[in-house]
Amino acid sequence: MAGASHASILASGGKTRPVAFDWSVIGGGGGGGNVTGGGGGAGGIATGSISNPAQSYGVTVGAGGGPNASGGATTIGGVASVAGGGNGAAPNANGAAGASGGGAGSSLAFNLSGGAGTAGQGNKGGDAFIGPSAGFTGGGGGAGGAGGNNAMNSSGNGGPGWTEPLTGVAYAAGGGGAAYGQGQGTGGSGIGGNGAPYADGSPQAGGNGVPGRGAGGGGGANSGPGGYGSGGAAIFRYASTYKRATGGDSIYQSGGYWIHVFTASGTFTFDA
């Protein structure tokens, strides 16, 4: 095919590396707090584009945090890195800092603060105040907004998630805080774990974040454990008639683009 034009190579399915690709990364969500705990914070987010790409890129996808544990970082080697979400707190503790902060635990004696978020990656976790709402917990922060504070007869909801622009899928919402009596918090954007209800004093586990979405887990009620945050993701998109790369747990074509979604660590490699 000597002397063939670039266009003819593309038309015949020849191996020509795309001139650019778009990417997004989402960190692992934080776990919910134990006992009567705050909701876990969402994993961090970032998106961008690369021109004249290399042939391959190593991908590390951050794991979701277990009860009282923060989520892991997601990276694309040489391109991007975001932190995991902070875990929700157990009683009488402030939420953990992270890409988005975890919610504060319950307290009957003093006000507590949600964990701090990282600018550009996420938001603060919800606070827990004494007074009329004593004992209720804060929700975890989300990529789209802060976690909810406790209120009268209610724990805070998880912060809203982020609609990832390459796929249109919701990611990175916070988990809801556990109830102390009634009114548990709801996970953000339908993907964060719900906080556990009181349920007459029996142990109740917090809900888990939707897998692969970097969402926080809900707080556990009574002596129950917090829910698990979900693992993050890395996403690649490039314009091509033909698939030009390997790697990812889901590969599909949409609107003239190929999209590769990683929910586990691996390597993204172009075929030329």
Coordinates of C-alpha atoms in Angstrom, one line a residue:
M1 CA 0.0 0.0 0.0
A2 CA 3.0 2.2 -0.7
G3 CA 2.1 5.8 -1.4
A4 CA -1.5 5.5 0.0
S5 CA -3.0 8.6 1.5
H6 CA -3.8 8.9 5.2
A7 CA -7.5 8.9 4.3
S8 CA -7.2 5.7 2.3
I9 CA -5.4 3.9 5.1
L10 CA -8.2 4.9 7.5
A11 CA -10.8 3.8 5.0
S12 CA -9.2 0.3 4.6
G13 CA -8.9 -0.2 8.3
G14 CA -5.1 0.4 8.4
K15 CA -3.3 1.1 11.7
T16 CA -3.0 4.8 12.1
R17 CA -2.9 6.2 15.7
P18 CA -5.4 8.9 16.4
V19 CA -3.9 12.4 16.7
A20 CA -5.5 12.9 20.2
F21 CA -7.7 11.4 22.9
D22 CA -9.9 12.6 25.7
W23 CA -9.7 11.2 29.2
S24 CA -11.4 11.2 32.6
V25 CA -10.4 9.7 35.9
I26 CA -12.5 9.0 39.0
G27 CA -11.0 8.0 42.4
G28 CA -12.4 5.3 44.7
G29 CA -15.2 6.3 47.1
G30 CA -14.7 6.4 50.9
G31 CA -16.4 3.9 53.2
G32 CA -19.2 4.9 55.6
G33 CA -18.5 5.3 59.3
N34 CA -19.3 2.5 61.8
V35 CA -21.9 2.3 64.6
T36 CA -23.8 5.6 64.0
G37 CA -21.5 7.0 61.3
G38 CA -21.3 9.6 58.7
G39 CA -21.4 8.9 54.9
G40 CA -18.3 8.3 52.9
G41 CA -17.0 11.0 50.5
A42 CA -16.8 10.5 46.7
G43 CA -13.6 9.9 44.8
G44 CA -11.9 12.7 43.0
I45 CA -12.6 13.7 39.4
A46 CA -10.6 15.2 36.5
T47 CA -10.9 15.3 32.7
G48 CA -8.8 16.5 29.8
S49 CA -7.2 15.8 26.4
I50 CA -3.9 14.7 25.1
S51 CA -2.5 15.5 21.6
N52 CA 0.1 13.3 19.8
P53 CA -0.4 10.4 22.3
A54 CA 2.2 7.8 23.2
Q55 CA 1.4 4.2 22.2
S56 CA 0.4 3.0 25.7
Y57 CA -0.6 4.3 29.2
G58 CA -0.6 2.4 32.5
V59 CA -3.9 2.8 34.4
T60 CA -4.4 2.3 38.2
V61 CA -8.0 2.4 39.4
G62 CA -8.5 3.2 43.0
A63 CA -10.4 0.8 45.2
G64 CA -13.4 1.8 47.2
G65 CA -12.8 2.1 51.0
G66 CA -14.3 -0.4 53.4
P67 CA -16.1 0.7 56.7
N68 CA -14.1 3.6 58.3
A69 CA -11.5 3.5 55.4
S70 CA -10.9 6.0 52.6
G71 CA -10.9 5.2 48.9
G72 CA -7.8 4.8 46.7
A73 CA -6.3 7.1 44.0
T74 CA -6.9 6.6 40.3
T75 CA -4.1 7.5 37.9
I76 CA -3.2 7.5 34.2
G77 CA 0.6 7.3 34.0
G78 CA 2.1 10.6 33.1
V79 CA -1.3 12.2 32.5
A80 CA -3.5 12.5 35.6
S81 CA -4.0 11.4 39.2
V82 CA -6.9 12.0 41.6
A83 CA -7.4 11.0 45.2
G84 CA -9.9 8.8 46.8
G85 CA -12.8 10.0 48.9
G86 CA -12.5 10.4 52.7
N87 CA -14.3 7.9 54.9
G88 CA -17.3 8.8 57.0
A89 CA -16.6 9.1 60.8
A90 CA -17.6 6.9 63.6
P91 CA -19.4 8.6 66.6
N92 CA -17.7 11.6 68.2
A93 CA -15.3 12.1 65.3
N94 CA -14.9 14.5 62.4
G95 CA -15.1 13.2 58.9
A96 CA -11.9 12.3 57.1
A97 CA -10.4 14.6 54.5
G98 CA -10.1 13.3 50.9
A99 CA -10.9 14.3 47.3
S100 CA -14.4 14.7 48.8
G101 CA -14.6 14.6 52.6
G102 CA -16.5 12.1 54.7
G103 CA -19.4 13.1 56.8
A104 CA -19.1 13.7 60.6
G105 CA -20.2 11.0 63.0
S106 CA -22.9 11.4 65.7
S107 CA -22.4 13.3 68.9
L108 CA -24.5 14.1 72.0
A109 CA -22.0 16.5 73.4
F110 CA -20.3 18.7 70.8
N111 CA -20.5 19.8 67.1
L112 CA -18.4 17.9 64.6
S113 CA -17.1 18.8 61.2
G114 CA -17.2 16.9 57.9
G115 CA -13.9 16.2 56.2
A116 CA -12.3 18.7 53.8
G117 CA -12.4 18.1 50.1
T118 CA -9.6 18.8 47.5
A119 CA -10.1 21.9 45.4
G120 CA -11.0 20.9 41.8
Q121 CA -11.6 17.2 42.7
G122 CA -14.5 17.2 45.2
N123 CA -16.3 18.9 48.1
K124 CA -16.6 19.0 51.9
G125 CA -18.4 16.4 53.9
G126 CA -21.5 17.2 56.0
D127 CA -21.3 18.5 59.6
A128 CA -23.1 17.1 62.6
F129 CA -24.5 19.6 65.2
I130 CA -25.9 19.1 68.7
G131 CA -29.2 20.6 69.8
P132 CA -32.6 19.6 68.3
S133 CA -30.8 17.2 66.0
A134 CA -28.4 15.7 68.5
G135 CA -27.0 12.4 67.5
F136 CA -27.6 12.6 63.8
T137 CA -24.7 12.3 61.3
G138 CA -23.4 14.2 58.2
G139 CA -23.4 13.0 54.6
G140 CA -20.3 12.5 52.5
G141 CA -19.2 15.1 50.0
G142 CA -19.8 14.5 46.3
A143 CA -18.1 15.8 43.2
G144 CA -21.1 18.0 42.4
G145 CA -21.6 19.5 45.8
A146 CA -21.0 19.3 49.6
G147 CA -22.5 16.6 51.8
G148 CA -25.6 17.5 53.8
N149 CA -25.5 18.5 57.4
N150 CA -27.7 16.9 60.0
A151 CA -31.1 18.6 60.6
M152 CA -34.2 18.1 62.8
N153 CA -34.8 14.3 62.9
S154 CA -32.6 13.6 60.0
S155 CA -29.0 12.8 59.0
G156 CA -27.3 14.5 56.1
N157 CA -27.7 13.2 52.5
G158 CA -24.7 12.4 50.4
G159 CA -23.4 15.2 48.1
P160 CA -24.5 15.0 44.4
G161 CA -22.4 13.3 41.8
W162 CA -20.8 14.5 38.5
T163 CA -22.1 13.6 35.0
E164 CA -18.9 12.5 33.3
P165 CA -18.7 14.3 29.9
L166 CA -17.3 11.5 27.7
T167 CA -20.0 8.9 28.6
G168 CA -22.8 10.9 30.2
V169 CA -22.8 8.6 33.2
A170 CA -23.1 9.7 36.8
Y171 CA -20.1 9.2 39.0
A172 CA -18.6 10.4 42.3
A173 CA -21.6 10.9 44.7
G174 CA -21.4 10.8 48.5
G175 CA -22.9 8.4 50.9
G176 CA -25.7 9.2 53.3
G177 CA -25.3 9.5 57.1
A178 CA -26.8 6.9 59.4
A179 CA -29.9 7.6 61.5
Y180 CA -29.9 7.9 65.3
G181 CA -33.6 7.3 65.9
Q182 CA -35.1 8.0 62.5
G183 CA -34.4 9.8 59.2
Q184 CA -31.3 8.3 57.7
G185 CA -29.5 10.1 54.9
T186 CA -29.8 9.2 51.2
G187 CA -26.9 8.5 49.0
G188 CA -26.2 11.2 46.4
S189 CA -27.4 10.9 42.7
G190 CA -28.7 7.4 43.2
I191 CA -25.2 5.9 43.2
G192 CA -24.0 6.7 46.8
G193 CA -24.8 4.2 49.6
N194 CA -27.8 5.1 51.8
G195 CA -27.2 5.6 55.5
A196 CA -28.6 2.9 57.7
P197 CA -31.9 3.3 59.5
Y198 CA -32.2 3.0 63.3
A199 CA -34.5 -0.1 63.1
D200 CA -35.4 -0.4 66.8
G201 CA -31.8 -0.5 67.9
S202 CA -30.6 -3.6 66.0
P203 CA -27.4 -3.4 64.0
Q204 CA -27.8 -2.0 60.5
A205 CA -25.1 -1.9 57.9
G206 CA -24.8 1.2 55.7
G207 CA -25.5 0.8 52.0
N208 CA -22.7 0.3 49.4
G209 CA -21.9 2.7 46.6
V210 CA -22.8 1.5 43.1
P211 CA -19.8 -0.5 41.7
G212 CA -17.4 1.3 39.4
R213 CA -18.7 4.8 40.1
G214 CA -16.4 6.2 42.7
A215 CA -19.3 6.6 45.2
G216 CA -19.3 6.8 49.0
G217 CA -20.7 4.2 51.3
G218 CA -23.5 5.0 53.8
G219 CA -23.0 5.2 57.5
G220 CA -23.9 2.2 59.7
A221 CA -26.5 2.5 62.5
N222 CA -26.4 1.3 66.1
S223 CA -23.5 -1.2 66.2
G224 CA -23.6 -1.9 62.5
P225 CA -20.7 -1.3 60.0
G226 CA -20.5 1.4 57.5
G227 CA -21.1 0.6 53.8
Y228 CA -18.4 0.1 51.2
G229 CA -17.4 2.9 48.9
S230 CA -17.2 1.8 45.3
G231 CA -14.1 1.6 43.1
G232 CA -13.3 4.4 40.6
A233 CA -12.8 4.4 36.9
A234 CA -10.6 5.7 34.1
I235 CA -12.1 6.5 30.7
F236 CA -10.5 7.1 27.2
R237 CA -12.2 8.4 24.1
Y238 CA -10.8 8.9 20.6
A239 CA -12.4 9.7 17.2
S240 CA -12.0 6.8 14.7
T241 CA -14.1 4.7 12.3
Y242 CA -12.2 1.7 13.5
K243 CA -11.2 0.5 17.0
R244 CA -7.5 1.6 17.4
A245 CA -6.7 0.5 21.0
T246 CA -7.0 -2.2 23.5
G247 CA -7.7 -2.2 27.3
G248 CA -10.7 -1.6 29.5
D249 CA -13.5 -3.6 30.9
S250 CA -16.0 -2.0 28.5
I251 CA -15.2 -0.9 24.9
Y252 CA -17.9 0.6 22.7
Q253 CA -18.5 3.1 19.9
S254 CA -20.7 6.2 20.2
G255 CA -21.2 9.2 17.9
G256 CA -18.0 8.6 15.9
Y257 CA -15.9 7.9 19.0
W258 CA -14.5 4.8 20.6
I259 CA -14.8 4.7 24.4
H260 CA -12.7 2.5 26.7
V261 CA -13.8 2.3 30.3
F262 CA -11.5 0.9 33.0
T263 CA -13.0 -0.2 36.3
A264 CA -9.8 -2.2 37.2
S265 CA -6.2 -1.5 36.7
G266 CA -4.6 -2.3 33.3
T267 CA -3.0 -0.8 30.2
F268 CA -4.5 1.3 27.4
T269 CA -2.6 0.6 24.2
F270 CA -3.0 2.0 20.7
D271 CA -2.4 -0.5 17.8
A272 CA 0.2 1.6 16.1

